[in-house]
mmCIF file with all atom_site columns, C-alpha atoms in Angstrom:
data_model
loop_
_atom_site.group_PDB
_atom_site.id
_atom_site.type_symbol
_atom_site.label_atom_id
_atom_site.label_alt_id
_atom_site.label_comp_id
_atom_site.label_asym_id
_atom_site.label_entity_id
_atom_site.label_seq_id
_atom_site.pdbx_PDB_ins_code
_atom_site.Cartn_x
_atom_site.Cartn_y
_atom_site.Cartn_z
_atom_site.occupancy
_atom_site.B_iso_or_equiv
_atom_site.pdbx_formal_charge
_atom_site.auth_seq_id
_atom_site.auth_comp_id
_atom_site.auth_asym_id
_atom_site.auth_atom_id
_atom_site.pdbx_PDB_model_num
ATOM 1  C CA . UNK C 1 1  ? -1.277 60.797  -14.828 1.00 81.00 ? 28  UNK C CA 1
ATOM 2  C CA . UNK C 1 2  ? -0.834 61.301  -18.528 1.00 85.00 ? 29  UNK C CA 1
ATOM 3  C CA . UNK C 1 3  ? 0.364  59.257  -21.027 1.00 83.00 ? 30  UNK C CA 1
ATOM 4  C CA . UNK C 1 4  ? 2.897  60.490  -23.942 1.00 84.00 ? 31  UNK C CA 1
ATOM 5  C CA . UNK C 1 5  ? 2.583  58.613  -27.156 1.00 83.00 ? 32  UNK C CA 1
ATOM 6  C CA . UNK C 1 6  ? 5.755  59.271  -29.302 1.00 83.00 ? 33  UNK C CA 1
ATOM 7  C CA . UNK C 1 7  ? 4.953  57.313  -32.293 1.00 82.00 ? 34  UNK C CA 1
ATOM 8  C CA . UNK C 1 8  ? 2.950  54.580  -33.794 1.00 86.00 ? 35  UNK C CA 1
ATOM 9  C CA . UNK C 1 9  ? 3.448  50.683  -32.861 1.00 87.00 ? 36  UNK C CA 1
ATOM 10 C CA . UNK C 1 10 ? 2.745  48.629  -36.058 1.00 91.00 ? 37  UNK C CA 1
ATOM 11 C CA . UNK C 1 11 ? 2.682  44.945  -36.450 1.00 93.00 ? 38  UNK C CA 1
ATOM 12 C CA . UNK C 1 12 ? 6.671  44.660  -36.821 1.00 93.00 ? 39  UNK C CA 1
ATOM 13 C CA . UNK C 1 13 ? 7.595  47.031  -33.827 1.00 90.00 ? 40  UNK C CA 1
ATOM 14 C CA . UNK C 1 14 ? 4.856  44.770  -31.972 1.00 91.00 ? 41  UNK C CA 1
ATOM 15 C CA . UNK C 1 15 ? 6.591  41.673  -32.616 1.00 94.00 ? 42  UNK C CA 1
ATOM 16 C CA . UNK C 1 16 ? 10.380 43.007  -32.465 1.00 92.00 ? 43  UNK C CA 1
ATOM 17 C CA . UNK C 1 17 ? 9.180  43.629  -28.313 1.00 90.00 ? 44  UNK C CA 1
ATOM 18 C CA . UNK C 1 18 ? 7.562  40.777  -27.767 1.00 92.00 ? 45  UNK C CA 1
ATOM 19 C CA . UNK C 1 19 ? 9.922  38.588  -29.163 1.00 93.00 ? 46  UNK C CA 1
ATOM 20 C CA . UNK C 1 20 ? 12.745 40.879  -27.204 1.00 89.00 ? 47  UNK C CA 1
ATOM 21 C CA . UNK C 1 21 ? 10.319 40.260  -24.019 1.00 92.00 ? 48  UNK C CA 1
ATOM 22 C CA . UNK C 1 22 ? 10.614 36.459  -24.344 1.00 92.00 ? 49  UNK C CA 1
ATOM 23 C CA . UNK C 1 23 ? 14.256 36.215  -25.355 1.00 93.00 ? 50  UNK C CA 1
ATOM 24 C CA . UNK C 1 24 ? 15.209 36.956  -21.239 1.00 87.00 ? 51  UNK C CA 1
ATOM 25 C CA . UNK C 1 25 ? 13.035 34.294  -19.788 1.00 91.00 ? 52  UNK C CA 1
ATOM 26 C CA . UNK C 1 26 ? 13.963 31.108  -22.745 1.00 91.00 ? 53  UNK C CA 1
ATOM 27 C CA . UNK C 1 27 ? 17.627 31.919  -22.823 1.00 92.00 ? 54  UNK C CA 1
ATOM 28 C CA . UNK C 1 28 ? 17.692 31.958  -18.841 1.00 91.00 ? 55  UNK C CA 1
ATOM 29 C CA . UNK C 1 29 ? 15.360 28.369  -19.136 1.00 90.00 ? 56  UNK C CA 1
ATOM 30 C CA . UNK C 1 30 ? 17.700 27.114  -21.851 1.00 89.00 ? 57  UNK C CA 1
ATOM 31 C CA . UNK C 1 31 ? 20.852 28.067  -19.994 1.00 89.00 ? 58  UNK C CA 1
ATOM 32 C CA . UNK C 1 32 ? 19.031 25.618  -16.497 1.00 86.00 ? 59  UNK C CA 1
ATOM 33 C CA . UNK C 1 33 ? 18.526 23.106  -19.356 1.00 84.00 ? 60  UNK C CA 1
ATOM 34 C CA . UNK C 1 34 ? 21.563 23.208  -20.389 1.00 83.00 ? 61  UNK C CA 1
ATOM 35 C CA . UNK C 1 35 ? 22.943 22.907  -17.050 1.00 80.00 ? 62  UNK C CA 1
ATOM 36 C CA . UNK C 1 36 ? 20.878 19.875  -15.915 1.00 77.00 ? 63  UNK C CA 1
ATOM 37 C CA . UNK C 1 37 ? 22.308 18.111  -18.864 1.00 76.00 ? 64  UNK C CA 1
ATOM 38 C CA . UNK C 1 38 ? 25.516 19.095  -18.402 1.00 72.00 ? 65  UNK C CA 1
ATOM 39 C CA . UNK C 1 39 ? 25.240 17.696  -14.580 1.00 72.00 ? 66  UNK C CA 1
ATOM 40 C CA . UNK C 1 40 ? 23.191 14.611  -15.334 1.00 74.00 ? 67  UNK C CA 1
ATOM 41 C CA . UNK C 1 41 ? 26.183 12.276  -17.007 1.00 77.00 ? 68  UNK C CA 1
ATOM 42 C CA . UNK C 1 42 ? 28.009 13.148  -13.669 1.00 76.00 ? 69  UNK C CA 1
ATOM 43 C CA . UNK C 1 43 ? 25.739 12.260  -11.332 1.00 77.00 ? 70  UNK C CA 1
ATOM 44 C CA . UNK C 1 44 ? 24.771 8.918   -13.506 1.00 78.00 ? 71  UNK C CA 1
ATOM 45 C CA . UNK C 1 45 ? 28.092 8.049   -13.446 1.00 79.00 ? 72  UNK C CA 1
ATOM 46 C CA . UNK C 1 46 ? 29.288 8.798   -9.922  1.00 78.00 ? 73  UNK C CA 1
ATOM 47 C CA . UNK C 1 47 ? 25.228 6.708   -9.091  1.00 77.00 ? 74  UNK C CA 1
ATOM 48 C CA . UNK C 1 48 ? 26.515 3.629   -11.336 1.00 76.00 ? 75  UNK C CA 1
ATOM 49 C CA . UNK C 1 49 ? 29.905 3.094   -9.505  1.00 77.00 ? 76  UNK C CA 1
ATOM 50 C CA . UNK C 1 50 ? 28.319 3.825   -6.040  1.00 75.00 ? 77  UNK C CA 1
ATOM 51 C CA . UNK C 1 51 ? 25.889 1.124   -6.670  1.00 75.00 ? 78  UNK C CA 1
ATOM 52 C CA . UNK C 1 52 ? 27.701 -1.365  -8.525  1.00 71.00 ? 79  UNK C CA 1
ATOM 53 C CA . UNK C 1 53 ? 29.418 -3.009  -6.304  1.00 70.00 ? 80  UNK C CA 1
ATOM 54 C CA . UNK C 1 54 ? 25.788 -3.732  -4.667  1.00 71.00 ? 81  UNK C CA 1
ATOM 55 C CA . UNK C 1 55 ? 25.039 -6.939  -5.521  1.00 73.00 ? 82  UNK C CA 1
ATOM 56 C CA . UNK C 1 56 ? 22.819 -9.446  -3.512  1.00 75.00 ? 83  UNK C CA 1
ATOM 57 C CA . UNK C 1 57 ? 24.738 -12.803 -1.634  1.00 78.00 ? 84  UNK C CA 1
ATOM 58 C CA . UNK C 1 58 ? 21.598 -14.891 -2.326  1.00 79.00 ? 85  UNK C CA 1
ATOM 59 C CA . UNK C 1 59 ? 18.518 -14.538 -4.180  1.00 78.00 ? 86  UNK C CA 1
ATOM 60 C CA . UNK C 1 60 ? 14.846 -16.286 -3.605  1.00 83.00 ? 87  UNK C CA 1
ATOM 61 C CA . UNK C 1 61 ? 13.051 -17.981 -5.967  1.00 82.00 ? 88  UNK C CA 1
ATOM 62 C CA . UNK C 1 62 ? 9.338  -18.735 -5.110  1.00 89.00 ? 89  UNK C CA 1
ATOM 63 C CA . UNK C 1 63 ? 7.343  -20.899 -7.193  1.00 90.00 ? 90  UNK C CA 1
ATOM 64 C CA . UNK C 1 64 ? 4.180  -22.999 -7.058  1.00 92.00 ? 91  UNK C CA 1
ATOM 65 C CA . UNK C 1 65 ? 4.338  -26.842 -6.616  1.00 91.00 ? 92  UNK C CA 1
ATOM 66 C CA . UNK C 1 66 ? 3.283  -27.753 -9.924  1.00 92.00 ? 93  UNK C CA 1
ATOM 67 C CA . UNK C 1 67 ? 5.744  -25.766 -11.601 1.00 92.00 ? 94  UNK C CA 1
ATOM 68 C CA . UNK C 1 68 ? 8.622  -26.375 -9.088  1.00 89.00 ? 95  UNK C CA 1
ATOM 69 C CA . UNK C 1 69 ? 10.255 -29.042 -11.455 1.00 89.00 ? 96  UNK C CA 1
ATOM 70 C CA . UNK C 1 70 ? 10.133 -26.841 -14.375 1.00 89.00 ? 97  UNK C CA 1
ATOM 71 C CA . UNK C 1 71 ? 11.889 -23.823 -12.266 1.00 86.00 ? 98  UNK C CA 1
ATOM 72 C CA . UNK C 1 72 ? 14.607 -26.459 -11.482 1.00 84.00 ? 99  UNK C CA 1
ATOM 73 C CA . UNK C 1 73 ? 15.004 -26.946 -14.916 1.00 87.00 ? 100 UNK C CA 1
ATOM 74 C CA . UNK C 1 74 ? 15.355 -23.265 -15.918 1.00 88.00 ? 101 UNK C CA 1
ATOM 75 C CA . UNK C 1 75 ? 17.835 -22.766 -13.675 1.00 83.00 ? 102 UNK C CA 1
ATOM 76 C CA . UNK C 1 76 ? 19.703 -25.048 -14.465 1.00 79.00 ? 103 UNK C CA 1
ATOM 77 C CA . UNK C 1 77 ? 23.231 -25.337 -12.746 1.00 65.00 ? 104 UNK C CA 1
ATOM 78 C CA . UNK C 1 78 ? 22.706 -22.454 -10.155 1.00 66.00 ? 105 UNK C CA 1
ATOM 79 C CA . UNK C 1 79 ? 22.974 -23.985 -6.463  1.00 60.00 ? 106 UNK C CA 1
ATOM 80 C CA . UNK C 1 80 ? 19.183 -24.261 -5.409  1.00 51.00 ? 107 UNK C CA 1
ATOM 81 C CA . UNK C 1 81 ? 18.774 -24.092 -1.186  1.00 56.00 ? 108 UNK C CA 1
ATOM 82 C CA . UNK C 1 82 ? 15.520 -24.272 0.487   1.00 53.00 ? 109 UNK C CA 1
ATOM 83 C CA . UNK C 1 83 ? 14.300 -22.403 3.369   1.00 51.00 ? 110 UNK C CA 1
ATOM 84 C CA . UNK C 1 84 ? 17.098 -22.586 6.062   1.00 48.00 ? 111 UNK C CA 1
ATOM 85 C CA . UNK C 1 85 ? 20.029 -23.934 3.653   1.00 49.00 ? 112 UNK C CA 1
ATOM 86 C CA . UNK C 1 86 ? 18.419 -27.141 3.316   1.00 48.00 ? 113 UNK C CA 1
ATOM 87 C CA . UNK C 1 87 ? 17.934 -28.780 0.017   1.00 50.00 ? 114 UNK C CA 1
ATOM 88 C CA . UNK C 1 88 ? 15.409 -31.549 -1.097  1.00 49.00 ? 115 UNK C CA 1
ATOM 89 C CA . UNK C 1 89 ? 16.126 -34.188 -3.733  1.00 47.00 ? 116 UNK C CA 1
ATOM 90 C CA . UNK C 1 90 ? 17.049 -32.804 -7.415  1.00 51.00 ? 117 UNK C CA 1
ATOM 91 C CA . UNK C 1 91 ? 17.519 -29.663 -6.057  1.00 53.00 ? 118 UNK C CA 1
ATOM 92 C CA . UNK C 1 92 ? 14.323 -29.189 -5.085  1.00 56.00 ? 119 UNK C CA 1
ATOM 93 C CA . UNK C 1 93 ? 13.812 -27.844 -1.464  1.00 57.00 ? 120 UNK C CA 1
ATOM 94 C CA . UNK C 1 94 ? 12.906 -29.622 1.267   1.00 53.00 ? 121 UNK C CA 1
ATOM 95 C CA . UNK C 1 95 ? 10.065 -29.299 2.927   1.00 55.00 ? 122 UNK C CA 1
ATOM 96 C CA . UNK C 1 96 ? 9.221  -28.032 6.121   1.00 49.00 ? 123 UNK C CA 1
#
């Protein structure tokens, strides 16, 4: 095997192919990044009204004794039910 040399590579002939070489591979990465971003309000907006509708009947509020009173408080108005519906006095549950 032989090799032909046809003429002399300097420094800007050098550069010229390896910035030819890397133009392929970043304009196919920047055309996928494109893409994704192109995609990505779609699918956020088709997630956002799948799962807005999803919101819980009840929620659970677990405190400690001592600061039971003060959890009351902070919630102010909301209607407070202890384990199996049942609620204590000032909206406090009642024990079990």
């Amino acid at each position: 095997m032989t090799e032909q040399v046809v003429g002399r590579m300097d420094y800007g002939r050098a550069a010229l192919h390896g910035a030819a070489s890397g133009a392929l591979p970043g304009a196919l990465i920047g055309w996928l990044f494109g893409l994704v971003d192109w995609v990505d309000p779609l699918v956020s907006t088709l997630l956002v009204a799948l799962f807005r509708s999803m919101e819980p009947s009840r929620y659970d509020v677990v405190v400690d004794e001592e600061v039971a009173d003060e959890a009351v408080r902070l919630l102010g108005g909301l209607r407070t039910t202890g384990v199996g519906g049942r609620t204590g006095v000032g909206g406090r549950p009642a024990h079990t």
